[in-house]
Structure formats: C-alpha cells, structure tokens
C-alpha cells in the first residue's frame, strides 16, 4: 500500500485549485461537499464555476496562478487540462508549502483523491492507486446501490440518539440495537422523513430494552465433520450471532473462522484420552454465560447427539432454567461413508446400522458383540483407534469372520483425509502401522467402493494394507 487512506478535516481550511475547465469542475464537485474555503484561479472559468462564485460557495480569481497563491493552503489541486501548466502550478504550490494533487497525474501528486460514496457523515473512499479506475467505479456503483440513500440522514439522527441508547447494557445489546436501526427499522421509516425515523428509534429502543432484560439461551450446534461447506445454514446463522462459542477441540479451525468477530471463543478441549476440561466445568461455563444474558453456542464436532455428551449438558442447562435448542450436524460416520462411496445401509445387506464407541468413561466400551459379529453387520465405530485390538479380539471371539472388511477413515471431509483399508483379522496391526494422528472412524463391514477407491488414490492417500 503506497497511499495510506486518511480523512482530512477541511472545516475552515483553505483549499486552492488552479484551472477552470473539465478537470477543475470534476474536482470542485467533490471539494465543495466539504466545509473548506475554496479559492479557484482561472483566467477563463467555466459557467458553473462563475455560478458557484456568485453563490458565495467559492472565491474566484480570474487569472492564472501566481507565486504565493497557495500559501497556507491545506490542499492544492492542479486541474488546468494542460500538463505544462499543471506542472508549473504544482511547482509554485509546493514552493508555497502546499500538498499537491495533479489531476490525472499519479506520479506528480503528493496525494490522490479516491472515488467517494457519500452518505455524509458516512463516507466510503475507494482507491486503487491508479491501477484500476474501472474497478473503483464498479465498487462505487455497487455500494451506491447497496447503501440506503437515506443512510446519511439515519446516521445524523442516530448520532443524536446515542445518549438514550446507553440505557441498554454495554456490548451486544447496543450493537444489536444499532444494527437493527441501520439495516431494518431505520431504512423502513426513512421514507416518512425525520419524524418517522425518530419515532422508529424510540419504538426500537423499547423493544430492545425488553429483550435485554430477557435471559440468554443455549444452542447445541453440530459443526459437522470438518468441511465448512458441510455446516447447516442454521449452524452458520448460529455462528454469526453467537456471543459465546464453547467448542470441542475437534471442531476444525476453518469453521471457527466463521464465528462472529466479537464472539468469545472458548475451547472445551475434550478429546480422546488426553488432558481435558471436566464435564462439570463445561456445564458450569455454558450455564454461567447463558445466565449472564449471552447467546451461547455449544459447538460440537459432527452431530451433537452422537457421542457428544449432549444429554448431560442439556440436563445441566435445564436445571439452570435456561432455554435451549439443538441444531443437528453431519456425523463422522456419514462423512466417512461418503468418503469411501458407500451406503451405510443397503437392501439385502444390512437393514440396521450401529453407531458404536470404542471407549466410554470406564475405558474400552462393552457392546453387543454377538450382533456386531454377525455377517453383513455395518457399524460406525467412533473413538476406535486405541480400542482396535480390544474390538478385534471381542469380535473374533464372538465368531466374526476375520475377512470382514473394515474401512478406517481419518479426517473425513477434510483435505488431509486418509483412508486405510483392513480386514478384521489384521485390524489392530494395520492401524498401528498406519499411525493415524487425526480423528478416525472405523466402518466395520464396509470397504471403499472400487471406483471411489481409484478416485481417492488421486486426491487422498489410500493405504492398501490387506494381508493375505
Ligand atoms: N459428535 C461427533 C462424534 C464425537 S466423538 C460426530 O457426530 O461425529 C469423537 C470421534 O468422532 C472421533 O474419535 C472420531 O472417531 C470421530 N470423528 C469426528 N470427526 C471426524 C472426522 N472428521 N473424521 C473421522 N472421524 C471423526
């Protein structure tokens, strides 16, 4: 960035412009929006300039610029439609100590004038350092359409109303109020003019005061397996509006990126067997923030209702008398199945799907091994990496076929996804050899579909680890 954008206070300051033609007119239309004292030097001024002089909006001196004309000027514009004359004027103005802009001459200018979207007091300045004036114009047109034309009026009235808004608690309540005013209530009332806008402001303030007195709430939101595009629209909205986001360590950074900038992010750090915050501490944090009036998003990997301790947390929130709701997400087993191109159920193969955990609070989890060992069984085994040897042993003991396929999908839906194929008989050995570091789901009874396996070889690493 060679040119640093700033807003210069021109109230009562002297601005000098040399020139009386098209270039001068274009700049004057902008400068006359300010509260500067404008002086124009022009031997042959355009009609408009004469009119502005007659209206007292600028001082017109009917001669070319001379030494000393730009003394005490905050800004000087050379707009003579004549390169040589501009260069002469710029040199004179610099000698007078003024900052110089030469119209259409980036290299000869000390400062440049951006494209402006004017909703005074809201001003948007767009600059491309001369690289792409077309782009600047396109952005300007876009913003002109997007910003309500009465935004300036809204901002002026809003500014005067600020002291009354202090009745709302600092932070989110006030931000929400202003956002409603500028983007909904304000523009709607604006056609009715100043009185209507003021009325709308008062009504809005009453509504927000009532809302601020209301307690916070908790949303248990599924973040899906990691790919941000697998978030539901409700999850997206929840992330957009949350005050506090308490997330699992497994929630991918790409998804946390989407959180509202002002939101407080808290990592609840529960993962595998590692050191973790206790469940009681998590429950307490959720309740405390909701009680303080915050919109809390309890963000969980996958679906919050699958191995997510949802039940415990709902109970804690209910006990505290706080409102809650659940936004489901795509669970890891679904993402893993998609990754290997398989269906989790299939007519004639399995009419039942089991979601199983490899370990629970007491260690390796006991399951209905008889059912799992039956031919044709399909199960998504979560948290199964460390339990692989135990799982393998139990299943074989209960009569499962050692040739049963198992697809292990690590980091399903993420760019670093890896697929390891195995047979039950060698599951533990294969898993150990693959040394997976990320979260992985074991799909018992499924192997990657052939075509899918071929595709996966191209964009993910697939490891064929089947022993004879
Ligand atoms: N509620 C989550 C599961 C949480 S338990 C869900 O519905 O997906 C944590 C386990 O989920 C991990 O040990 C792993 O088995 C699985 N998991 C989560 N994200 C995964 C991913 N992107 N790829 C593979 N497995 C994942």
mmCIF file of C-alpha atoms and ligand atoms in Angstrom, residues 224-226 250 300-308 330-333 336 381-384 409-414 439-441, ligand 1:
data_model
loop_
_atom_site.group_PDB
_atom_site.id
_atom_site.type_symbol
_atom_site.label_atom_id
_atom_site.label_comp_id
_atom_site.label_asym_id
_atom_site.label_seq_id
_atom_site.Cartn_x
_atom_site.Cartn_y
_atom_site.Cartn_z
ATOM 1 C CA UNK A 224 -20.143 -31.451 11.058
ATOM 2 C CA UNK A 225 -17.003 -33.448 10.278
ATOM 3 C CA UNK A 226 -14.761 -30.504 9.371
ATOM 4 C CA UNK A 250 -12.180 -31.477 17.236
ATOM 5 C CA UNK A 300 -19.661 -29.926 18.818
ATOM 6 C CA UNK A 301 -17.937 -31.895 16.103
ATOM 7 C CA UNK A 302 -20.257 -33.875 13.854
ATOM 8 C CA UNK A 303 -23.725 -34.209 15.292
ATOM 9 C CA UNK A 304 -24.122 -33.105 18.902
ATOM 10 C CA UNK A 305 -26.406 -36.052 19.557
ATOM 11 C CA UNK A 306 -23.809 -38.664 18.613
ATOM 12 C CA UNK A 307 -21.236 -39.373 21.328
ATOM 13 C CA UNK A 308 -21.312 -35.717 22.275
ATOM 14 C CA UNK A 330 -23.467 -34.348 9.841
ATOM 15 C CA UNK A 331 -21.940 -37.096 11.913
ATOM 16 C CA UNK A 332 -18.486 -38.550 11.209
ATOM 17 C CA UNK A 333 -19.862 -41.913 10.064
ATOM 18 C CA UNK A 336 -16.724 -41.331 6.230
ATOM 19 C CA UNK A 381 -17.033 -47.147 15.339
ATOM 20 C CA UNK A 382 -16.119 -43.817 16.912
ATOM 21 C CA UNK A 383 -13.081 -43.277 19.116
ATOM 22 C CA UNK A 384 -11.963 -46.698 17.958
ATOM 23 C CA UNK A 409 -11.398 -43.034 7.513
ATOM 24 C CA UNK A 410 -9.224 -40.427 9.143
ATOM 25 C CA UNK A 411 -10.162 -36.723 8.891
ATOM 26 C CA UNK A 412 -13.287 -37.421 6.858
ATOM 27 C CA UNK A 413 -14.339 -34.450 4.687
ATOM 28 C CA UNK A 414 -11.077 -32.616 5.361
ATOM 29 C CA UNK A 439 -9.782 -38.350 14.336
ATOM 30 C CA UNK A 440 -10.839 -41.553 12.611
ATOM 31 C CA UNK A 441 -13.995 -43.578 12.213
HETATM 32 N N1 LIG B 1 -20.311 -35.919 17.657
HETATM 33 C C1 LIG B 1 -19.288 -36.408 16.778
HETATM 34 C C2 LIG B 1 -18.502 -37.536 17.418
HETATM 35 C C3 LIG B 1 -17.709 -37.087 18.589
HETATM 36 S S1 LIG B 1 -16.751 -38.390 19.286
HETATM 37 C C4 LIG B 1 -19.911 -36.838 15.455
HETATM 38 O O1 LIG B 1 -21.119 -36.894 15.349
HETATM 39 O O2 LIG B 1 -19.175 -37.074 14.517
HETATM 40 C C5 LIG B 1 -15.189 -38.109 18.518
HETATM 41 C C6 LIG B 1 -14.944 -39.120 17.443
HETATM 42 O O3 LIG B 1 -15.646 -38.765 16.287
HETATM 43 C C7 LIG B 1 -13.520 -39.240 16.997
HETATM 44 O O4 LIG B 1 -12.770 -40.041 17.865
HETATM 45 C C8 LIG B 1 -13.686 -39.892 15.653
HETATM 46 O O5 LIG B 1 -13.965 -41.264 15.827
HETATM 47 C C9 LIG B 1 -14.963 -39.249 15.170
HETATM 48 N N2 LIG B 1 -14.727 -38.107 14.242
HETATM 49 C C10 LIG B 1 -15.057 -36.840 14.426
HETATM 50 N N3 LIG B 1 -14.729 -36.110 13.340
HETATM 51 C C11 LIG B 1 -14.196 -36.962 12.453
HETATM 52 C C12 LIG B 1 -13.685 -36.821 11.124
HETATM 53 N N4 LIG B 1 -13.658 -35.639 10.502
HETATM 54 N N5 LIG B 1 -13.224 -37.911 10.509
HETATM 55 C C13 LIG B 1 -13.249 -39.116 11.113
HETATM 56 N N6 LIG B 1 -13.715 -39.292 12.351
HETATM 57 C C14 LIG B 1 -14.189 -38.234 13.024
#
